[in-house]
PDB file of C-alpha atoms in Angstrom:
ATOM      1  CA  UNK A  22     -25.239 105.536-108.013  1.00 66.00           C
ATOM      2  CA  UNK A  23     -24.666 101.843-107.178  1.00 73.00           C
ATOM      3  CA  UNK A  24     -26.325 100.647-103.984  1.00 77.00           C
ATOM      4  CA  UNK A  25     -22.857  99.042-102.986  1.00 86.00           C
ATOM      5  CA  UNK A  26     -21.077 102.568-103.012  1.00 91.00           C
ATOM      6  CA  UNK A  27     -20.681 104.275 -99.950  1.00 92.00           C
ATOM      7  CA  UNK A  28     -21.202 108.170-100.458  1.00 94.00           C
ATOM      8  CA  UNK A  29     -18.565 110.136 -98.367  1.00 94.00           C
ATOM      9  CA  UNK A  30     -17.913 113.774 -97.382  1.00 93.00           C
ATOM     10  CA  UNK A  31     -14.922 114.876 -99.435  1.00 93.00           C
ATOM     11  CA  UNK A  32     -14.138 117.651-101.822  1.00 93.00           C
ATOM     12  CA  UNK A  33     -12.236 114.878-104.194  1.00 93.00           C
ATOM     13  CA  UNK A  34     -14.127 111.684-103.614  1.00 96.00           C
ATOM     14  CA  UNK A  35     -17.625 110.730-104.319  1.00 95.00           C
ATOM     15  CA  UNK A  36     -18.145 107.627-102.793  1.00 94.00           C
ATOM     16  CA  UNK A  37     -16.331 104.357-102.198  1.00 96.00           C
ATOM     17  CA  UNK A  38     -16.751 100.580-101.990  1.00 95.00           C
ATOM     18  CA  UNK A  39     -14.452  97.673-100.999  1.00 95.00           C
ATOM     19  CA  UNK A  40     -14.272  93.868-101.948  1.00 94.00           C
ATOM     20  CA  UNK A  41     -12.629  92.020 -99.299  1.00 92.00           C
ATOM     21  CA  UNK A  42     -12.327  88.803-100.921  1.00 92.00           C
ATOM     22  CA  UNK A  43     -10.353  90.304-103.454  1.00 93.00           C
ATOM     23  CA  UNK A  44      -8.816  93.446-101.726  1.00 95.00           C
ATOM     24  CA  UNK A  45     -10.340  95.673-104.106  1.00 95.00           C
ATOM     25  CA  UNK A  46     -11.125  99.500-103.179  1.00 97.00           C
ATOM     26  CA  UNK A  47     -13.263 101.256-105.759  1.00 96.00           C
ATOM     27  CA  UNK A  48     -13.492 104.782-105.729  1.00 97.00           C
ATOM     28  CA  UNK A  49     -15.633 107.408-107.585  1.00 96.00           C
ATOM     29  CA  UNK A  50     -14.562 111.130-107.909  1.00 96.00           C
ATOM     30  CA  UNK A  51     -16.185 114.101-107.931  1.00 94.00           C
ATOM     31  CA  UNK A  52     -15.178 114.372-111.613  1.00 94.00           C
ATOM     32  CA  UNK A  53     -17.063 111.266-112.341  1.00 89.00           C
ATOM     33  CA  UNK A  54     -14.161 109.252-112.702  1.00 95.00           C
ATOM     34  CA  UNK A  55     -14.028 105.785-111.385  1.00 96.00           C
ATOM     35  CA  UNK A  56     -11.003 103.413-110.364  1.00 97.00           C
ATOM     36  CA  UNK A  57     -10.251 100.074-108.900  1.00 97.00           C
ATOM     37  CA  UNK A  58      -7.370  99.548-106.628  1.00 98.00           C
ATOM     38  CA  UNK A  59      -5.849  96.250-106.214  1.00 97.00           C
ATOM     39  CA  UNK A  60      -4.264  94.568-103.275  1.00 97.00           C
ATOM     40  CA  UNK A  61      -5.596  97.117-100.923  1.00 97.00           C
ATOM     41  CA  UNK A  62      -5.685  95.890 -97.295  1.00 97.00           C
ATOM     42  CA  UNK A  63      -8.812  95.899 -95.565  1.00 95.00           C
ATOM     43  CA  UNK A  64      -6.915  97.780 -92.382  1.00 96.00           C
ATOM     44  CA  UNK A  65      -6.657 100.596 -94.939  1.00 96.00           C
ATOM     45  CA  UNK A  66     -10.249 100.261 -96.269  1.00 96.00           C
ATOM     46  CA  UNK A  67     -11.290 101.090 -92.347  1.00 96.00           C
ATOM     47  CA  UNK A  68      -8.822 103.579 -91.928  1.00 96.00           C
ATOM     48  CA  UNK A  69     -10.039 105.253 -95.096  1.00 96.00           C
ATOM     49  CA  UNK A  70     -13.858 105.121 -93.394  1.00 95.00           C
ATOM     50  CA  UNK A  71     -12.867 106.976 -90.268  1.00 95.00           C
ATOM     51  CA  UNK A  72     -10.707 109.134 -91.824  1.00 95.00           C
ATOM     52  CA  UNK A  73     -10.946 113.213 -90.818  1.00 94.00           C
ATOM     53  CA  UNK A  74      -9.963 113.807 -94.578  1.00 95.00           C
ATOM     54  CA  UNK A  75     -11.085 111.041 -96.670  1.00 96.00           C
ATOM     55  CA  UNK A  76      -8.986 112.739 -99.751  1.00 94.00           C
ATOM     56  CA  UNK A  77      -6.135 113.480 -97.343  1.00 96.00           C
ATOM     57  CA  UNK A  78      -5.797 109.702 -96.251  1.00 97.00           C
ATOM     58  CA  UNK A  79      -6.392 108.475 -99.955  1.00 97.00           C
ATOM     59  CA  UNK A  80      -3.612 110.550-101.582  1.00 96.00           C
ATOM     60  CA  UNK A  81      -0.875 109.606 -98.709  1.00 96.00           C
ATOM     61  CA  UNK A  82      -1.992 105.937 -98.284  1.00 97.00           C
ATOM     62  CA  UNK A  83      -3.223 104.965-101.331  1.00 96.00           C
ATOM     63  CA  UNK A  84      -2.780 106.589-104.644  1.00 95.00           C
ATOM     64  CA  UNK A  85       0.305 105.727-106.061  1.00 95.00           C
ATOM     65  CA  UNK A  86       0.791 102.816-104.034  1.00 96.00           C
ATOM     66  CA  UNK A  87      -1.544 100.115-105.320  1.00 97.00           C
ATOM     67  CA  UNK A  88      -2.264  99.452-109.055  1.00 96.00           C
ATOM     68  CA  UNK A  89      -5.057 101.491-110.120  1.00 96.00           C
ATOM     69  CA  UNK A  90      -7.257 100.586-113.176  1.00 96.00           C
ATOM     70  CA  UNK A  91      -9.884 103.583-114.671  1.00 96.00           C
ATOM     71  CA  UNK A  92     -13.238 101.788-115.166  1.00 95.00           C
ATOM     72  CA  UNK A  93     -16.110 102.875-117.081  1.00 92.00           C
ATOM     73  CA  UNK A  94     -19.533 102.987-115.218  1.00 89.00           C
ATOM     74  CA  UNK A  95     -20.806 100.246-116.699  1.00 91.00           C
ATOM     75  CA  UNK A  96     -17.705  97.909-115.670  1.00 93.00           C
ATOM     76  CA  UNK A  97     -17.941  99.517-112.517  1.00 92.00           C
ATOM     77  CA  UNK A  98     -21.486  98.182-111.638  1.00 91.00           C
ATOM     78  CA  UNK A  99     -20.731  94.844-113.204  1.00 91.00           C
ATOM     79  CA  UNK A 100     -18.161  94.426-110.448  1.00 91.00           C
ATOM     80  CA  UNK A 101     -19.917  95.672-107.791  1.00 91.00           C
ATOM     81  CA  UNK A 102     -23.189  93.495-108.737  1.00 90.00           C
ATOM     82  CA  UNK A 103     -20.318  90.420-108.531  1.00 88.00           C
ATOM     83  CA  UNK A 104     -19.395  91.181-104.778  1.00 85.00           C
ATOM     84  CA  UNK A 105     -20.569  88.618-102.523  1.00 80.00           C
ATOM     85  CA  UNK A 106     -24.170  89.373-101.139  1.00 71.00           C
ATOM     86  CA  UNK A 107     -25.079  91.678-103.574  1.00 60.00           C
ATOM     87  CA  UNK A 108     -27.954  90.008-105.191  1.00 55.00           C
ATOM     88  CA  UNK A 109     -29.653  89.458-101.744  1.00 47.00           C
ATOM     89  CA  UNK A 110     -28.979  93.178-101.239  1.00 45.00           C
ATOM     90  CA  UNK A 111     -30.405  94.833-104.557  1.00 45.00           C
ATOM     91  CA  UNK A 112     -33.732  95.982-104.003  1.00 48.00           C
ATOM     92  CA  UNK A 113     -36.626  94.014-105.441  1.00 47.00           C
ATOM     93  CA  UNK A 114     -38.381  95.593-108.219  1.00 46.00           C
ATOM     94  CA  UNK A 115     -42.104  96.084-106.811  1.00 47.00           C
ATOM     95  CA  UNK A 116     -44.569  94.236-109.225  1.00 49.00           C
ATOM     96  CA  UNK A 117     -47.614  96.263-110.062  1.00 49.00           C
ATOM     97  CA  UNK A 118     -50.474  95.409-108.155  1.00 46.00           C
ATOM     98  CA  UNK A 119     -53.238  93.696-110.072  1.00 45.00           C
ATOM     99  CA  UNK A 120     -56.347  95.694-110.280  1.00 45.00           C
ATOM    100  CA  UNK A 121     -59.105  93.518-109.629  1.00 42.00           C
ATOM    101  CA  UNK A 122     -62.312  94.755-111.911  1.00 41.00           C
ATOM    102  CA  UNK A 123     -65.451  95.824-109.989  1.00 48.00           C
ATOM    103  CA  UNK A 124     -68.352  93.457-110.901  1.00 50.00           C
ATOM    104  CA  UNK A 125     -71.412  95.598-111.724  1.00 49.00           C
ATOM    105  CA  UNK A 126     -74.427  94.610-110.085  1.00 54.00           C
ATOM    106  CA  UNK A 127     -77.917  94.718-112.282  1.00 55.00           C
ATOM    107  CA  UNK A 128     -78.959  97.440-110.336  1.00 56.00           C
ATOM    108  CA  UNK A 129     -76.332  99.505-110.941  1.00 54.00           C
ATOM    109  CA  UNK A 130     -76.488  98.751-114.738  1.00 53.00           C
ATOM    110  CA  UNK A 131     -80.105  99.918-114.637  1.00 57.00           C
ATOM    111  CA  UNK A 132     -79.187 103.185-112.905  1.00 59.00           C
ATOM    112  CA  UNK A 133     -76.215 103.710-115.233  1.00 58.00           C
ATOM    113  CA  UNK A 134     -76.945 102.225-118.511  1.00 58.00           C
ATOM    114  CA  UNK A 135     -73.679 103.759-119.997  1.00 58.00           C
ATOM    115  CA  UNK A 136     -71.659 101.320-118.081  1.00 55.00           C
ATOM    116  CA  UNK A 137     -72.373  98.519-120.218  1.00 55.00           C
ATOM    117  CA  UNK A 138     -70.310 100.059-123.106  1.00 54.00           C
ATOM    118  CA  UNK A 139     -67.485 100.034-120.788  1.00 49.00           C
TER     119      UNK A 139
END
């Protein structure tokens, strides 16, 4: 799941995200279909987050009231990546730590001659 999506407790909705600049609500349903709803006021976004029944609020206040576009997971991820601040919030891939090669002393080589073959 994309790190911009907020998981919610609902029997129908898996997660949500919101683009304040474009007033776009992103909804991922339990059936794995994902939609973008355009021109959704931020006040509805805030109400959705605190609603006791996310699905009930969504069905009453958002579904069929705003233009909806079904998105593929690829397009959803691209749009969420393009949100302001998304680049700074992405988890940085940890670089593997460089291993330092152990240097062998002459004493170790004398004691363990097979190490010369390594």
